[in-house]
PDB file of C-alpha atoms in Angstrom:
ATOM      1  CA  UNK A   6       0.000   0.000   0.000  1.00 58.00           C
ATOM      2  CA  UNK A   7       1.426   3.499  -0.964  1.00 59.00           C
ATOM      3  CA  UNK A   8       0.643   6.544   1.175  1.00 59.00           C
ATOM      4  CA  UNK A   9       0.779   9.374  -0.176  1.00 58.00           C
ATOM      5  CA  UNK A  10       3.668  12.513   1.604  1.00 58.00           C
ATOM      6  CA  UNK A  11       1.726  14.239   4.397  1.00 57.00           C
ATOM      7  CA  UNK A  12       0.873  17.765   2.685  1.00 58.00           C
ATOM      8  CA  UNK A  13       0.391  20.652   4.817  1.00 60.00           C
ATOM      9  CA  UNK A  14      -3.073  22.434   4.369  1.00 60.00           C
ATOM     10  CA  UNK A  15      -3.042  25.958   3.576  1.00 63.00           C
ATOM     11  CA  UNK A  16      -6.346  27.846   3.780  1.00 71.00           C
ATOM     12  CA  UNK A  17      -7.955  29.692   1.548  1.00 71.00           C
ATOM     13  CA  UNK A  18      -7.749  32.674   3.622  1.00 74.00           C
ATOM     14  CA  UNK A  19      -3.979  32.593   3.895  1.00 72.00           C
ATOM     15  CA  UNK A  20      -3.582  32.179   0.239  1.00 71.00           C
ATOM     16  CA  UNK A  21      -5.883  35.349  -0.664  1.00 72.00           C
ATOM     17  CA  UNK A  22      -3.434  37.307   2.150  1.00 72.00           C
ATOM     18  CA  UNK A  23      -0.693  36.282   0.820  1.00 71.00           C
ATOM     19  CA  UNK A  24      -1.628  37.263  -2.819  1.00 72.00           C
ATOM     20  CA  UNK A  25      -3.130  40.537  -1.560  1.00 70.00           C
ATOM     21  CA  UNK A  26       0.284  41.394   0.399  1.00 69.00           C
ATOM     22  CA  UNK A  27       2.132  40.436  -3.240  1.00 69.00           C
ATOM     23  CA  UNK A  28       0.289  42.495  -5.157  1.00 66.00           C
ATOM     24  CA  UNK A  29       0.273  45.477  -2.660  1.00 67.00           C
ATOM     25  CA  UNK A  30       4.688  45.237  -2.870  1.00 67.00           C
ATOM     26  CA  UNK A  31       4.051  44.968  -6.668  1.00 67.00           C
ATOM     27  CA  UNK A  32       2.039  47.947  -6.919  1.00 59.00           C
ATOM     28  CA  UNK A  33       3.938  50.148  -4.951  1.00 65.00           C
ATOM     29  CA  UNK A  34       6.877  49.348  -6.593  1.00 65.00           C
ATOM     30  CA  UNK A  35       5.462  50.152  -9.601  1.00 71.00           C
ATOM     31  CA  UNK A  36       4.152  53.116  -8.358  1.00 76.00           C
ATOM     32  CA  UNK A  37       7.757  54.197  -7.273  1.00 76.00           C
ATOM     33  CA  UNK A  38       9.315  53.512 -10.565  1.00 77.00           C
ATOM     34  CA  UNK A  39       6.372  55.597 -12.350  1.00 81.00           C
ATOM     35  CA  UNK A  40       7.628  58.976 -10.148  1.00 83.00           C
ATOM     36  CA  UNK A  41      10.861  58.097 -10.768  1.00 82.00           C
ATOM     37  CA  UNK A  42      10.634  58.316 -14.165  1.00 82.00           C
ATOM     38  CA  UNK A  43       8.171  61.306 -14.410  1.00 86.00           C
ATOM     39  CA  UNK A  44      11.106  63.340 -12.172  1.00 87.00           C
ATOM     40  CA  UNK A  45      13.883  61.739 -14.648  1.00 84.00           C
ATOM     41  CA  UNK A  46      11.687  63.697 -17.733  1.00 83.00           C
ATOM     42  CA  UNK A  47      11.076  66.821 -15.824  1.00 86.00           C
ATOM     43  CA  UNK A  48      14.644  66.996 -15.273  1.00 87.00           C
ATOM     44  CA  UNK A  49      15.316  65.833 -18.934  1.00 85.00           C
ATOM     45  CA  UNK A  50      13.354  68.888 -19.800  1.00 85.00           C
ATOM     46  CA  UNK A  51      15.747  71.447 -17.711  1.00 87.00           C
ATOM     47  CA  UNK A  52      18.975  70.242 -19.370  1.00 86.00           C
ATOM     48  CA  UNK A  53      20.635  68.721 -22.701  1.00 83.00           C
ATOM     49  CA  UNK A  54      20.168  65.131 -22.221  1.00 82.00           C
ATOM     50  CA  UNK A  55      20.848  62.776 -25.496  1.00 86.00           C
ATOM     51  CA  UNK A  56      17.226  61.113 -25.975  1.00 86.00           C
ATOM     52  CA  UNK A  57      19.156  57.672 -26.110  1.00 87.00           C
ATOM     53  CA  UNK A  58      20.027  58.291 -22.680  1.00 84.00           C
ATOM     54  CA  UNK A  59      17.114  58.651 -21.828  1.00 83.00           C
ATOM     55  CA  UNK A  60      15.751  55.863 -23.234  1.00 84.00           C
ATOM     56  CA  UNK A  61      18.522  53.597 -21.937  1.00 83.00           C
ATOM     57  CA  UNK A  62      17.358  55.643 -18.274  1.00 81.00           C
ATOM     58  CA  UNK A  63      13.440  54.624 -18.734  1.00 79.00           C
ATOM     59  CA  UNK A  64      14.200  50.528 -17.116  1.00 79.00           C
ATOM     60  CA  UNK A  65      16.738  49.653 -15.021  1.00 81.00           C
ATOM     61  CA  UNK A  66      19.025  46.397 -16.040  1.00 85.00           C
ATOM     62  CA  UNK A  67      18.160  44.967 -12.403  1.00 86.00           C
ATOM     63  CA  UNK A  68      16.197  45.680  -9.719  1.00 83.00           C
ATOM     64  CA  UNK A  69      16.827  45.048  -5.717  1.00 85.00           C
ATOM     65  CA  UNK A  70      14.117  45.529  -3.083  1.00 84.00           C
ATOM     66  CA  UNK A  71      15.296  45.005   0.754  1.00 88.00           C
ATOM     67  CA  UNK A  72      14.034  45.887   4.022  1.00 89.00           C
ATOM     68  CA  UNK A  73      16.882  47.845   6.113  1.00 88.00           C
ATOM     69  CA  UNK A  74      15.922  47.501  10.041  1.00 90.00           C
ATOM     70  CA  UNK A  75      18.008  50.806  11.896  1.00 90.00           C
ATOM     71  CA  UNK A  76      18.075  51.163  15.700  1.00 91.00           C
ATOM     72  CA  UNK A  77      16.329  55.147  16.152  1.00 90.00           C
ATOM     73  CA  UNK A  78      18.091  57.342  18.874  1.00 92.00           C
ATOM     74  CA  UNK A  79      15.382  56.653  21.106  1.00 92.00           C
ATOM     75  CA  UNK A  80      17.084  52.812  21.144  1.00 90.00           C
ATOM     76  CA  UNK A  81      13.098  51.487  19.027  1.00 92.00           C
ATOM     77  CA  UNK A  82      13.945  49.792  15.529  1.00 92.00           C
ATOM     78  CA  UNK A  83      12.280  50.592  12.400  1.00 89.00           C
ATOM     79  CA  UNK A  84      12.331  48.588   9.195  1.00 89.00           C
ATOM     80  CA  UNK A  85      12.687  51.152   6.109  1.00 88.00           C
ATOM     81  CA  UNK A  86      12.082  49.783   2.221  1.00 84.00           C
ATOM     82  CA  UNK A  87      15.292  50.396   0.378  1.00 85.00           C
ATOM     83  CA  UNK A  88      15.565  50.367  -3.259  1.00 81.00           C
ATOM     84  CA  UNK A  89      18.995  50.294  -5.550  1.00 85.00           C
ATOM     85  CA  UNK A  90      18.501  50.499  -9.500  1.00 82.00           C
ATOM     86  CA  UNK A  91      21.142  49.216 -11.526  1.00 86.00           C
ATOM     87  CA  UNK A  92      21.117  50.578 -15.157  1.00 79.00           C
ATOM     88  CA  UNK A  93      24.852  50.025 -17.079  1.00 73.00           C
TER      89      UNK A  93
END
């Protein structure tokens, strides 16, 4: 007789969070990038930029998301989202 691996069982409920909380990161990362860019065009506008620059400027190569935790003066910890673009 075979028996079949034990599975865990995940609930419904705790699947819909978790896709909720993914889509939340995604959307304010994309969010982000869009004011990025609209501030890298605004600037664009101020000065002589080569429009393949900015092209090249519009999407970065890679992408790294990471939560920074820093001890306040007050000796509490706070987690900050930190961001780093790479584009050449």
């Amino acid at each position: 007789m075979h028996v079949a691996p034990r599975r865990e069982a995940i609930s419904l409920r705790a699947v819909i969070a978790a896709a909720l909380l993914i889509s939340r990161r995604i959307l304010m990362a994309t969010s982000l990038f869009a004011k990025a860019r609209k501030r890298l065009h605004q600037a664009a506008k101020h000065l002589e930029v080569d429009p393949d620059v900015l092209e090249k400027l519009k999407y970065p190569q890679e992408t790294l998301a990471a939560s920074l935790m820093v001890r306040m003066d007050d000796g509490s910890r706070h987690s900050f989202k930190a961001w780093r673009c790479r584009y050449d």
